[in-house]
């Protein structure tokens, strides 16, 4: 999708620090990390957010959730991690391409709202 930062990352038009890639999804380092490991995992197809998940595209979401544990194993994470997705303005979604933040490498607090 034109003007989508993450579609441009997928197309290689904007550089990223890739951690994993396959035919359906891409994982790369967040530019503004909130934990020692902070990856963004995105589908290679443009989906705006969880709000736009349908029976037609939900297989991509399932694939991402099957892949995240493998990525974290590759990252050497053994004591847990957190997966977050923001949906819309109140949740602070700034990039309108579905992405899962995956945070690890420290003991995290929990004050999400
Ligand atoms: P959200 O606020 O949930 O929409 O998350 C968007 C995330 O994308 C933020 O954590 C940003 O730091 C991150 N981000 C924005 N542009 C880039 C980029 N070019 N490369 C890596 N991370 C990015
Ligand atoms: Zn996009």
PDB file of C-alpha atoms and ligand atoms in Angstrom:
ATOM      1  CA  UNK A   1       0.000   0.000   0.000  1.00  0.00           C
ATOM      2  CA  UNK A   2       1.423   3.409  -1.016  1.00  0.00           C
ATOM      3  CA  UNK A   3       2.577   5.630   1.841  1.00  0.00           C
ATOM      4  CA  UNK A   4       2.651   2.787   4.397  1.00  0.00           C
ATOM      5  CA  UNK A   5       6.024   2.766   6.177  1.00  0.00           C
ATOM      6  CA  UNK A   6       5.846  -0.944   6.888  1.00  0.00           C
ATOM      7  CA  UNK A   7       4.869  -1.814   3.291  1.00  0.00           C
ATOM      8  CA  UNK A   8       7.955   0.188   2.272  1.00  0.00           C
ATOM      9  CA  UNK A   9      10.088  -1.828   4.715  1.00  0.00           C
ATOM     10  CA  UNK A  10       8.689  -5.048   3.193  1.00  0.00           C
ATOM     11  CA  UNK A  11       9.523  -3.751  -0.302  1.00  0.00           C
ATOM     12  CA  UNK A  12      13.071  -2.860   0.826  1.00  0.00           C
ATOM     13  CA  UNK A  13      12.474   0.851   0.125  1.00  0.00           C
ATOM     14  CA  UNK A  14      13.159   1.734   3.788  1.00  0.00           C
ATOM     15  CA  UNK A  15      15.983  -0.094   5.606  1.00  0.00           C
ATOM     16  CA  UNK A  16      15.292  -2.225   8.659  1.00  0.00           C
ATOM     17  CA  UNK A  17      17.241  -4.493  10.980  1.00  0.00           C
ATOM     18  CA  UNK A  18      15.662  -7.804  10.034  1.00  0.00           C
ATOM     19  CA  UNK A  19      15.484 -10.612  12.558  1.00  0.00           C
ATOM     20  CA  UNK A  20      13.367 -13.078  10.554  1.00  0.00           C
ATOM     21  CA  UNK A  21      11.654 -13.280   7.212  1.00  0.00           C
ATOM     22  CA  UNK A  22       9.573 -15.820   5.332  1.00  0.00           C
ATOM     23  CA  UNK A  23       7.051 -15.624   2.505  1.00  0.00           C
ATOM     24  CA  UNK A  24       4.261 -14.384   4.775  1.00  0.00           C
ATOM     25  CA  UNK A  25       5.822 -12.268   7.509  1.00  0.00           C
ATOM     26  CA  UNK A  26       8.770 -10.144   8.527  1.00  0.00           C
ATOM     27  CA  UNK A  27      10.297  -9.380  11.935  1.00  0.00           C
ATOM     28  CA  UNK A  28      12.588  -6.409  12.458  1.00  0.00           C
ATOM     29  CA  UNK A  29      13.945  -4.324  15.317  1.00  0.00           C
ATOM     30  CA  UNK A  30      11.796  -1.447  16.553  1.00  0.00           C
ATOM     31  CA  UNK A  31      13.576   1.897  16.012  1.00  0.00           C
ATOM     32  CA  UNK A  32      12.662   3.027  19.524  1.00  0.00           C
ATOM     33  CA  UNK A  33      13.140  -0.110  21.644  1.00  0.00           C
ATOM     34  CA  UNK A  34      11.312  -0.394  24.957  1.00  0.00           C
ATOM     35  CA  UNK A  35      13.206  -3.526  26.051  1.00  0.00           C
ATOM     36  CA  UNK A  36      16.588  -5.143  25.266  1.00  0.00           C
ATOM     37  CA  UNK A  37      14.790  -7.162  22.591  1.00  0.00           C
ATOM     38  CA  UNK A  38      11.964  -5.265  20.866  1.00  0.00           C
ATOM     39  CA  UNK A  39      10.886  -6.677  17.535  1.00  0.00           C
ATOM     40  CA  UNK A  40       7.947  -5.836  15.319  1.00  0.00           C
ATOM     41  CA  UNK A  41       6.387  -8.787  13.522  1.00  0.00           C
ATOM     42  CA  UNK A  42       4.251  -7.873  10.523  1.00  0.00           C
ATOM     43  CA  UNK A  43       2.342  -9.652   7.782  1.00  0.00           C
ATOM     44  CA  UNK A  44       3.704  -8.998   4.294  1.00  0.00           C
ATOM     45  CA  UNK A  45       0.139  -8.214   3.223  1.00  0.00           C
ATOM     46  CA  UNK A  46      -1.204  -4.808   4.262  1.00  0.00           C
ATOM     47  CA  UNK A  47      -3.822  -5.233   7.014  1.00  0.00           C
ATOM     48  CA  UNK A  48      -4.640  -2.069   8.956  1.00  0.00           C
ATOM     49  CA  UNK A  49      -4.921  -3.583  12.438  1.00  0.00           C
ATOM     50  CA  UNK A  50      -6.611  -6.379  14.369  1.00  0.00           C
ATOM     51  CA  UNK A  51      -9.838  -4.550  13.514  1.00  0.00           C
ATOM     52  CA  UNK A  52      -9.327  -5.533   9.879  1.00  0.00           C
ATOM     53  CA  UNK A  53      -8.728  -9.248  10.506  1.00  0.00           C
ATOM     54  CA  UNK A  54     -11.248 -11.372   8.573  1.00  0.00           C
ATOM     55  CA  UNK A  55     -11.752 -15.081   7.830  1.00  0.00           C
ATOM     56  CA  UNK A  56      -9.875 -14.424   4.559  1.00  0.00           C
ATOM     57  CA  UNK A  57      -6.689 -13.058   6.178  1.00  0.00           C
ATOM     58  CA  UNK A  58      -6.712 -14.575   9.669  1.00  0.00           C
ATOM     59  CA  UNK A  59      -4.400 -17.362   8.501  1.00  0.00           C
ATOM     60  CA  UNK A  60      -1.633 -14.761   8.360  1.00  0.00           C
ATOM     61  CA  UNK A  61      -2.234 -13.925  12.003  1.00  0.00           C
ATOM     62  CA  UNK A  62      -2.136 -17.600  12.920  1.00  0.00           C
ATOM     63  CA  UNK A  63       1.114 -17.954  10.986  1.00  0.00           C
ATOM     64  CA  UNK A  64       2.618 -15.000  12.858  1.00  0.00           C
ATOM     65  CA  UNK A  65       1.675 -16.540  16.205  1.00  0.00           C
ATOM     66  CA  UNK A  66       3.180 -19.863  15.148  1.00  0.00           C
ATOM     67  CA  UNK A  67       6.354 -18.027  14.117  1.00  0.00           C
ATOM     68  CA  UNK A  68       6.892 -15.712  17.099  1.00  0.00           C
ATOM     69  CA  UNK A  69       8.010 -18.541  19.436  1.00  0.00           C
ATOM     70  CA  UNK A  70      10.582 -19.682  16.857  1.00  0.00           C
ATOM     71  CA  UNK A  71      11.887 -16.135  16.455  1.00  0.00           C
ATOM     72  CA  UNK A  72      12.251 -15.706  20.205  1.00  0.00           C
ATOM     73  CA  UNK A  73      14.032 -19.036  20.503  1.00  0.00           C
ATOM     74  CA  UNK A  74      16.450 -17.833  17.795  1.00  0.00           C
ATOM     75  CA  UNK A  75      16.935 -14.628  19.799  1.00  0.00           C
ATOM     76  CA  UNK A  76      17.997 -16.754  22.778  1.00  0.00           C
ATOM     77  CA  UNK A  77      15.001 -15.778  24.886  1.00  0.00           C
ATOM     78  CA  UNK A  78      14.298 -18.405  27.528  1.00  0.00           C
ATOM     79  CA  UNK A  79      12.500 -16.564  30.322  1.00  0.00           C
ATOM     80  CA  UNK A  80       9.464 -15.164  28.602  1.00  0.00           C
ATOM     81  CA  UNK A  81       8.368 -12.333  26.392  1.00  0.00           C
ATOM     82  CA  UNK A  82       5.410 -10.064  25.791  1.00  0.00           C
ATOM     83  CA  UNK A  83       3.336  -9.616  22.627  1.00  0.00           C
ATOM     84  CA  UNK A  84       1.390  -6.366  22.211  1.00  0.00           C
ATOM     85  CA  UNK A  85      -0.674  -4.926  19.394  1.00  0.00           C
ATOM     86  CA  UNK A  86      -2.202  -1.450  19.416  1.00  0.00           C
ATOM     87  CA  UNK A  87      -5.467  -0.805  17.593  1.00  0.00           C
ATOM     88  CA  UNK A  88      -6.487   2.736  16.729  1.00  0.00           C
ATOM     89  CA  UNK A  89      -5.786   6.136  18.287  1.00  0.00           C
ATOM     90  CA  UNK A  90      -6.760   5.495  21.915  1.00  0.00           C
ATOM     91  CA  UNK A  91      -4.361   2.554  22.021  1.00  0.00           C
ATOM     92  CA  UNK A  92      -1.604   4.660  20.441  1.00  0.00           C
ATOM     93  CA  UNK A  93      -1.355   2.919  17.079  1.00  0.00           C
ATOM     94  CA  UNK A  94       0.945   5.149  15.017  1.00  0.00           C
ATOM     95  CA  UNK A  95       1.574   2.882  12.021  1.00  0.00           C
ATOM     96  CA  UNK A  96      -1.622   1.635  10.342  1.00  0.00           C
ATOM     97  CA  UNK A  97      -0.180  -1.732   9.273  1.00  0.00           C
ATOM     98  CA  UNK A  98      -0.890  -4.641  11.623  1.00  0.00           C
ATOM     99  CA  UNK A  99       2.152  -5.264  13.803  1.00  0.00           C
ATOM    100  CA  UNK A 100       2.914  -7.238  16.902  1.00  0.00           C
ATOM    101  CA  UNK A 101       5.450  -5.764  19.295  1.00  0.00           C
ATOM    102  CA  UNK A 102       7.479  -8.559  20.873  1.00  0.00           C
ATOM    103  CA  UNK A 103       9.382  -7.448  23.963  1.00  0.00           C
ATOM    104  CA  UNK A 104      11.900  -9.451  25.972  1.00  0.00           C
ATOM    105  CA  UNK A 105      15.175  -9.424  27.832  1.00  0.00           C
ATOM    106  CA  UNK A 106      14.086  -7.837  31.086  1.00  0.00           C
ATOM    107  CA  UNK A 107      11.520  -8.314  33.819  1.00  0.00           C
ATOM    108  CA  UNK A 108       8.592  -6.147  32.802  1.00  0.00           C
ATOM    109  CA  UNK A 109       6.033  -4.252  34.820  1.00  0.00           C
ATOM    110  CA  UNK A 110       2.382  -4.186  33.950  1.00  0.00           C
ATOM    111  CA  UNK A 111       0.657  -0.845  33.724  1.00  0.00           C
ATOM    112  CA  UNK A 112      -0.673  -0.905  30.195  1.00  0.00           C
ATOM    113  CA  UNK A 113      -3.371   1.757  30.389  1.00  0.00           C
TER     114      UNK A 113
HETATM  115  P1  LIG B   1       2.511   1.541  17.293  1.00  0.00           P
HETATM  116  O1  LIG B   1       2.700   2.825  18.070  1.00  0.00           O
HETATM  117  O2  LIG B   1       1.935   0.413  18.074  1.00  0.00           O
HETATM  118  O3  LIG B   1       1.774   1.792  15.985  1.00  0.00           O
HETATM  119  O4  LIG B   1       3.970   1.062  16.936  1.00  0.00           O
HETATM  120  C1  LIG B   1       4.703   1.541  15.860  1.00  0.00           C
HETATM  121  C2  LIG B   1       6.144   1.225  16.160  1.00  0.00           C
HETATM  122  O5  LIG B   1       6.855   1.326  14.957  1.00  0.00           O
HETATM  123  C3  LIG B   1       6.792   2.176  17.155  1.00  0.00           C
HETATM  124  O6  LIG B   1       7.257   1.417  18.283  1.00  0.00           O
HETATM  125  C4  LIG B   1       7.954   2.790  16.355  1.00  0.00           C
HETATM  126  O7  LIG B   1       9.121   2.961  17.135  1.00  0.00           O
HETATM  127  C5  LIG B   1       8.155   1.770  15.264  1.00  0.00           C
HETATM  128  N1  LIG B   1       8.688   2.276  14.020  1.00  0.00           N
HETATM  129  C6  LIG B   1       8.240   3.311  13.269  1.00  0.00           C
HETATM  130  N2  LIG B   1       8.962   3.439  12.148  1.00  0.00           N
HETATM  131  C7  LIG B   1       9.897   2.444  12.176  1.00  0.00           C
HETATM  132  C8  LIG B   1      10.945   2.046  11.300  1.00  0.00           C
HETATM  133  N3  LIG B   1      11.193   2.672  10.149  1.00  0.00           N
HETATM  134  N4  LIG B   1      11.709   0.980  11.671  1.00  0.00           N
HETATM  135  C9  LIG B   1      11.478   0.332  12.831  1.00  0.00           C
HETATM  136  N5  LIG B   1      10.496   0.665  13.686  1.00  0.00           N
HETATM  137  C10 LIG B   1       9.718   1.697  13.369  1.00  0.00           C
HETATM  138 ZN1  LIG B   2       1.309  -1.521   4.925  1.00  0.00          ZN
END
